[in-house]
mmCIF file of C-alpha atoms and ligand atoms in Angstrom:
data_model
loop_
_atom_site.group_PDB
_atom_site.id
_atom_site.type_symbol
_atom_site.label_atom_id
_atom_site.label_comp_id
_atom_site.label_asym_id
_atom_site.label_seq_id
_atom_site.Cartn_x
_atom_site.Cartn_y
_atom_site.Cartn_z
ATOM 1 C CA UNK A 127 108.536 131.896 96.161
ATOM 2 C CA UNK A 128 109.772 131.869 99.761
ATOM 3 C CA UNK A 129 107.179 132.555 102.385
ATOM 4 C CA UNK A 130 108.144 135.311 104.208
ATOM 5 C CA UNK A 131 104.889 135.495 106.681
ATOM 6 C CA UNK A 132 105.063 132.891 108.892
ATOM 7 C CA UNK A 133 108.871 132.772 110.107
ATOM 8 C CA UNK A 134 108.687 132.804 114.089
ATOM 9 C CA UNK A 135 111.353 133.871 116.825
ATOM 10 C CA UNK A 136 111.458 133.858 120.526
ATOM 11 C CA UNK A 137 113.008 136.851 121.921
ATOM 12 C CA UNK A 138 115.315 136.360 124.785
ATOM 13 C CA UNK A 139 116.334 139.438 126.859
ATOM 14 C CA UNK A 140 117.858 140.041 130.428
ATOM 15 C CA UNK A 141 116.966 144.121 130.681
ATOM 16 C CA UNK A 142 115.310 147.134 129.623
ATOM 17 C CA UNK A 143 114.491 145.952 126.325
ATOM 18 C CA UNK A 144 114.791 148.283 124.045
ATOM 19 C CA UNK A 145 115.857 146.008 121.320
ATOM 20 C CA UNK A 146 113.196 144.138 121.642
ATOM 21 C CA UNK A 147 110.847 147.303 121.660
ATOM 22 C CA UNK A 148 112.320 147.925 118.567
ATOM 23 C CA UNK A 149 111.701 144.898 116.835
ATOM 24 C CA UNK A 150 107.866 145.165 117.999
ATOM 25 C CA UNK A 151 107.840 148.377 116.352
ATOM 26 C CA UNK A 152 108.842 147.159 112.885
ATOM 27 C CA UNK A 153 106.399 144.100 113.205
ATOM 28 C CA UNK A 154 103.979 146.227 113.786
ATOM 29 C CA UNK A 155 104.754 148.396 111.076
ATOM 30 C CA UNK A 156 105.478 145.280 108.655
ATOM 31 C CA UNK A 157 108.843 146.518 108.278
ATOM 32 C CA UNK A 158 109.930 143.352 109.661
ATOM 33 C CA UNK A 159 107.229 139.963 108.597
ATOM 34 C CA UNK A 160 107.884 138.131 111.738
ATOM 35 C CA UNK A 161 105.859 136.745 114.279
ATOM 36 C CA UNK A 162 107.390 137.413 117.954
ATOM 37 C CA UNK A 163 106.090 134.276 119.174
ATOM 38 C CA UNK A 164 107.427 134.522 123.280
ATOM 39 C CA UNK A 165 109.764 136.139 125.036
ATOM 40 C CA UNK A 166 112.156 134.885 127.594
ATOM 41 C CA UNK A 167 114.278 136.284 130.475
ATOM 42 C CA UNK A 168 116.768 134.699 132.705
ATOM 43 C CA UNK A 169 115.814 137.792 135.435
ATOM 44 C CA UNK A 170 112.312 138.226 136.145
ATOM 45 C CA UNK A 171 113.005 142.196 136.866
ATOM 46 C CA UNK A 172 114.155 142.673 133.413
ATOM 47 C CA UNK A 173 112.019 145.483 132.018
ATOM 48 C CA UNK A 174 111.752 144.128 128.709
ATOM 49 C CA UNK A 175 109.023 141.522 129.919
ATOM 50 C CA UNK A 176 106.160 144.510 130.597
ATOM 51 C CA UNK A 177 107.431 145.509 126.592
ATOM 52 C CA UNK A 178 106.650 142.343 125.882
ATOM 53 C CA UNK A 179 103.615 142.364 127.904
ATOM 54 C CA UNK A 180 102.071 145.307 126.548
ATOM 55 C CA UNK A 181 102.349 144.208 122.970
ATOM 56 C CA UNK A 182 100.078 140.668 124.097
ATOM 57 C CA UNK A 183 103.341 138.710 123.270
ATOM 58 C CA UNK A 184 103.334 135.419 125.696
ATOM 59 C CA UNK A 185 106.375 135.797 128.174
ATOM 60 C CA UNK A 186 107.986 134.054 131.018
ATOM 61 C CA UNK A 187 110.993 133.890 133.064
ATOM 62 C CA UNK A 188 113.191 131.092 133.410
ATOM 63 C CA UNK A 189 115.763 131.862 136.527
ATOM 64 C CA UNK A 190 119.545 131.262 135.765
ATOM 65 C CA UNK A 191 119.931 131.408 139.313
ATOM 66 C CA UNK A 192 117.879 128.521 140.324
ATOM 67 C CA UNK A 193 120.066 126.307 138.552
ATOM 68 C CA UNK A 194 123.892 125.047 139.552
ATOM 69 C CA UNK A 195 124.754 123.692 136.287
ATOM 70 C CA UNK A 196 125.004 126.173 132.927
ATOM 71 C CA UNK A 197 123.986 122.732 131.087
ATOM 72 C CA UNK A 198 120.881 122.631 133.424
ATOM 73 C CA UNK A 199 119.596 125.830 132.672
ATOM 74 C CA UNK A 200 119.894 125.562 128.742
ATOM 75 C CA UNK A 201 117.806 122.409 129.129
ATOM 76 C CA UNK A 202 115.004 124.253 130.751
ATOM 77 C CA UNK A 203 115.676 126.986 128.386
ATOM 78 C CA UNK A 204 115.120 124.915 125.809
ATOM 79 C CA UNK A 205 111.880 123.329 126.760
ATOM 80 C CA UNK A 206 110.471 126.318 127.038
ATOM 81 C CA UNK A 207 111.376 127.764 123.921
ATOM 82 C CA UNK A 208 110.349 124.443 122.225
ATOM 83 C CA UNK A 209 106.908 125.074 123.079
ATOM 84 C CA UNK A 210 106.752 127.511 120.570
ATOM 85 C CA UNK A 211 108.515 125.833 118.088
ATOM 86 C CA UNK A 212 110.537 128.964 116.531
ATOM 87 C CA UNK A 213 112.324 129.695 113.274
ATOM 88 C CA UNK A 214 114.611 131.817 115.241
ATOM 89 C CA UNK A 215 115.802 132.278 118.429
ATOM 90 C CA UNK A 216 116.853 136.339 118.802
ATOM 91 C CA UNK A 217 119.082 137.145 121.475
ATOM 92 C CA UNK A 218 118.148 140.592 122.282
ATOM 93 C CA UNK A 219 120.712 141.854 125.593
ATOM 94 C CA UNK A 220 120.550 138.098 126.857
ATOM 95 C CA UNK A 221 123.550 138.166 129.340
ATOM 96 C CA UNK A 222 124.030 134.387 129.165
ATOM 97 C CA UNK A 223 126.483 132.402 127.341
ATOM 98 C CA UNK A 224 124.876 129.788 125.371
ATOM 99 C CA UNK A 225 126.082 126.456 125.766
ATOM 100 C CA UNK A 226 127.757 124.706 123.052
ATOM 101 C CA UNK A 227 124.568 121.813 123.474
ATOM 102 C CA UNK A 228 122.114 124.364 123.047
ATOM 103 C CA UNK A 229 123.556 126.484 120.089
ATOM 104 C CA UNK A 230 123.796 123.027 118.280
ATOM 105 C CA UNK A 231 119.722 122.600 118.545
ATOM 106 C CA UNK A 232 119.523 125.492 116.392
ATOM 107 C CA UNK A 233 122.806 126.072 114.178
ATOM 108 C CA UNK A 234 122.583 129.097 111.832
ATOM 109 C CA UNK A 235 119.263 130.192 113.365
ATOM 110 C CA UNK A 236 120.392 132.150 116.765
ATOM 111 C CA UNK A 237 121.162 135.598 116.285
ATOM 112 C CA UNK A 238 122.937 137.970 118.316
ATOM 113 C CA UNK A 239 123.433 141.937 118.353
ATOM 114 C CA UNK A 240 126.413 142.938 119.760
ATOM 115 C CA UNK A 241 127.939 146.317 120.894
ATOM 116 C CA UNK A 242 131.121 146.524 119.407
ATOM 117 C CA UNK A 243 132.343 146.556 115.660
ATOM 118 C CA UNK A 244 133.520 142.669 116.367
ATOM 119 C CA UNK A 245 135.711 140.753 115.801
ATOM 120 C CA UNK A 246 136.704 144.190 118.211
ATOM 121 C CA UNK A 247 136.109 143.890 122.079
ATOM 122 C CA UNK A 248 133.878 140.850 122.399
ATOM 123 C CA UNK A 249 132.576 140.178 125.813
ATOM 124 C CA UNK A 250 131.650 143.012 128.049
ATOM 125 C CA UNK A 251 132.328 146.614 128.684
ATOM 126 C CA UNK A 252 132.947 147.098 125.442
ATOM 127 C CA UNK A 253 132.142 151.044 125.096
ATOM 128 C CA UNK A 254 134.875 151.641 127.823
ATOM 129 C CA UNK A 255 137.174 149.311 125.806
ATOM 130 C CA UNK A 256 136.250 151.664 122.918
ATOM 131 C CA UNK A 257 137.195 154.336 124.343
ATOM 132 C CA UNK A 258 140.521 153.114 126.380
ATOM 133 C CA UNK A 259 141.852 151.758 123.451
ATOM 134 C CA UNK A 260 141.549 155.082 121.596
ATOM 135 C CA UNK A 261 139.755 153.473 118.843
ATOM 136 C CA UNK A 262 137.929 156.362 116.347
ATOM 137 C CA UNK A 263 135.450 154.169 115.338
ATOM 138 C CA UNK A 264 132.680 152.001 116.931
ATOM 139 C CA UNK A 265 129.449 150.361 116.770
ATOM 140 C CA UNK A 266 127.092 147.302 116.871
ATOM 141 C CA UNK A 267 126.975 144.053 114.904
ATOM 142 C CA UNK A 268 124.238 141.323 114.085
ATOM 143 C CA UNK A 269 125.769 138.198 113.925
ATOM 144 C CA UNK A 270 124.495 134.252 113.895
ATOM 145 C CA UNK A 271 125.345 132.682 116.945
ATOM 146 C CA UNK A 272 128.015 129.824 117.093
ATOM 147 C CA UNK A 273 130.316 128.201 120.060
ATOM 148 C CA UNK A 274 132.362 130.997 119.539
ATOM 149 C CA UNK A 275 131.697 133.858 122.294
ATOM 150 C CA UNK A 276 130.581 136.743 120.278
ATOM 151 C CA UNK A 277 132.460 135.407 116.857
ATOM 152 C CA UNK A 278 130.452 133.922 114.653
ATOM 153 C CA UNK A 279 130.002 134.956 111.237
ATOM 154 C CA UNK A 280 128.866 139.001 111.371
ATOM 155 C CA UNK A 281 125.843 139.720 109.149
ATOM 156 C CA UNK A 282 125.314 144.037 109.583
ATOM 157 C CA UNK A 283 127.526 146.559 111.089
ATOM 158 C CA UNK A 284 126.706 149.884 112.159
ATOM 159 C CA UNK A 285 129.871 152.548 112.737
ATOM 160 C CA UNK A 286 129.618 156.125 114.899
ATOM 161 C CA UNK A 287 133.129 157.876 115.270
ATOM 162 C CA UNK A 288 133.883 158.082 118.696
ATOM 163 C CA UNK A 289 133.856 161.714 119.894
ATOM 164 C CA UNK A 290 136.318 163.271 122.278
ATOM 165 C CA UNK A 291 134.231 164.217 125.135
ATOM 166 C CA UNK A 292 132.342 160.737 124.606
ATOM 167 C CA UNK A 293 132.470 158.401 128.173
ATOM 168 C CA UNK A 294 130.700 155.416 127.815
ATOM 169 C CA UNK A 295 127.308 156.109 128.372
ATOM 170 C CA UNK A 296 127.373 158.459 125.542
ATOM 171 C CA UNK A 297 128.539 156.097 123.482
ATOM 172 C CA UNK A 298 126.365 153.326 124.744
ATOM 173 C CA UNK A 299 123.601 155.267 123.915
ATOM 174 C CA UNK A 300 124.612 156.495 120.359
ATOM 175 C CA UNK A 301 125.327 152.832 119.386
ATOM 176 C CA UNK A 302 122.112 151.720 121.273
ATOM 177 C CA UNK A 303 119.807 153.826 118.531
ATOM 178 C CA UNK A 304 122.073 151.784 115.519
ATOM 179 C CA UNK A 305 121.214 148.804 117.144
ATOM 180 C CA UNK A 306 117.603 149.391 116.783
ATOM 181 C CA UNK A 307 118.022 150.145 113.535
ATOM 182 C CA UNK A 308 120.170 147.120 112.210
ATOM 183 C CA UNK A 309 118.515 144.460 114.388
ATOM 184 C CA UNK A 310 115.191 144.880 112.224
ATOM 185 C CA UNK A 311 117.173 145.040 108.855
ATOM 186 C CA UNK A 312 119.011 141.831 109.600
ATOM 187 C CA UNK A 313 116.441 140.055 110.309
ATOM 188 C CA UNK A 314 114.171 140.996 107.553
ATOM 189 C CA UNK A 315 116.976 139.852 105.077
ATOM 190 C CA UNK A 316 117.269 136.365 106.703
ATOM 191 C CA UNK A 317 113.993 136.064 106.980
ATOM 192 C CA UNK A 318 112.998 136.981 103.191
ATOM 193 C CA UNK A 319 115.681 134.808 102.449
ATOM 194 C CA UNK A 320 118.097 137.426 100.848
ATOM 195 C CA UNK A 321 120.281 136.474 103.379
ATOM 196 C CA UNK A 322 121.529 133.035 103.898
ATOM 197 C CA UNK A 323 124.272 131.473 106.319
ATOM 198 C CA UNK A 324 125.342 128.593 105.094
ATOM 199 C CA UNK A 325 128.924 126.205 104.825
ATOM 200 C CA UNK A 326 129.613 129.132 108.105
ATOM 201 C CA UNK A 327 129.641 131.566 105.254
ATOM 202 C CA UNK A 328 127.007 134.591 104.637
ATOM 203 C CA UNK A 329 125.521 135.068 101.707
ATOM 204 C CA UNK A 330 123.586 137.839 100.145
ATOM 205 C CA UNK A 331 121.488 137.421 97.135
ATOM 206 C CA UNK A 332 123.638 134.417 96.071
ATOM 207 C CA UNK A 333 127.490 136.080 96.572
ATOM 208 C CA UNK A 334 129.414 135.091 99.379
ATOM 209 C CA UNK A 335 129.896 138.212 101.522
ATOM 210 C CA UNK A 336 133.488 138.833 103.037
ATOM 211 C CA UNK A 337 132.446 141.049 105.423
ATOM 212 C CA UNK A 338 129.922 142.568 107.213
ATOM 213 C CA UNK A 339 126.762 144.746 105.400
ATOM 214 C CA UNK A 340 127.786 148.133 106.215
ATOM 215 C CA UNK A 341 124.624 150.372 107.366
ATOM 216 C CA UNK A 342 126.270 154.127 107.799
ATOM 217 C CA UNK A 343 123.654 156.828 109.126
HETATM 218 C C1 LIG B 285 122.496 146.147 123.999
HETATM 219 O O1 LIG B 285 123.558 147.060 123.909
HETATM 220 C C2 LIG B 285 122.912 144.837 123.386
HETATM 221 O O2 LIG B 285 123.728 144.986 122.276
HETATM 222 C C3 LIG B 285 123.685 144.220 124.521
HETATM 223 O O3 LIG B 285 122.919 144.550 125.667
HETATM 224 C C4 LIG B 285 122.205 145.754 125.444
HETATM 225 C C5 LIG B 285 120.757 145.449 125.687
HETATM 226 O O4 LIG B 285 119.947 146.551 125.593
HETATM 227 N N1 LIG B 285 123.915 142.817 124.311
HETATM 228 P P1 LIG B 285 118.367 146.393 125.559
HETATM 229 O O5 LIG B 285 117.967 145.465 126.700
HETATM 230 O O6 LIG B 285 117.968 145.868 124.227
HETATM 231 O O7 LIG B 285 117.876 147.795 125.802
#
């Protein structure tokens, strides 16, 4: 039987947090059996830290900005994280992108939530995109983490209809409270082991998924 107590992740954030509050929550409530072992910000303002704080989860802050070379940076990153020796690494509103050297120290076992229903509006802004493309649909997705800037292979999706009168904050926040919900779920299947990436494929319970898990609300 697969051990589903002791899996460990380090949390790395850039802001408010609230994705990582949310995965506190459902440790805490054992919806989720993982051990939040550190978290990590590039920006030592970011909010998320005092979450992090408050729950007695170790944290610290490595600078992006105190380093001229991307490379440099992931190599402190990963020191630090390697200290804790993780299972995962969750990526939880970490505005960095990753490089290609440090996504290959852990292949299959970085995990990203992103705001958009991707392969749709990778990258940034992508509420406004939402919205000035007319699209009538949006959302978040949990994906694993490859060289690919917000494309590798999706594991959840959650989908709102976008609303006339929606601007992007709106929508921002609508998708924000999906995030929190499909961040835990996605998680808890890898972690039980439901869930398994593997040949750059997904797979749930031993089928080969072609898309996304759809989570509607
Ligand atoms: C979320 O929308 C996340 O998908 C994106 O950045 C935002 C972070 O929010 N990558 P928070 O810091 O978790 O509140």
């Amino acid at each position: 039987m697969i051990n589903t107590i002791d899996k460990r992740a380090v949390v790395l954030i850039s802001g408010g947090g609230s994705n990582l509050q949310a995965l506190i929550d459902a440790v805490k409530s054992k919806e989720l059996k993982l051990i939040i072992s550190a978290v990590i910000s590039n920006v030592d303002s970011a909010k998320g830290l005092n979450k992090a704080q408050k729950a007695d989860i170790p944290t610290s802050c490595i600078k992006h900005n105190e380093f001229s070379e991307r490379i440099n940076y992931d190599r402190a990153l990963l020191k630090e994280i390697e200290k804790y020796k993780p299972d995962y690494i969750v990526l939880a509103g970490f505005m960095r992108i990753l490089t290609p050297y440090f996504i290959n120290q852990y292949q299959g076992l970085i995990i990203n939530i992103h705001p958009s229903l991707l392969p749709k509006f990778p990258g940034l802004n992508t509420h406004q995109k939402a919205i000035d493309n007319k699209e009538k649909w949006h959302g978040c997705t949990v994906h694993i983490v490859t060289e690919d800037l917000d494309g590798g292979p999706p594991i959840i999706q959650a989908k709102i209809p976008i609303k006339k009168d929606d601007d992007s904050f709106t929508l921002s926040s609508r998708v924000l409270k999906r995030e929190h919900k499909i961040y835990k779920k996605a998680l808890q299947l890898l972690i039980s082991g439901e869930l398994e990436y593997k040949n750059k494929d997904i797979w749930l319970n031993q089928k080969k998924l072609t898309g996304p898990i759809e989570m509607l609300f």
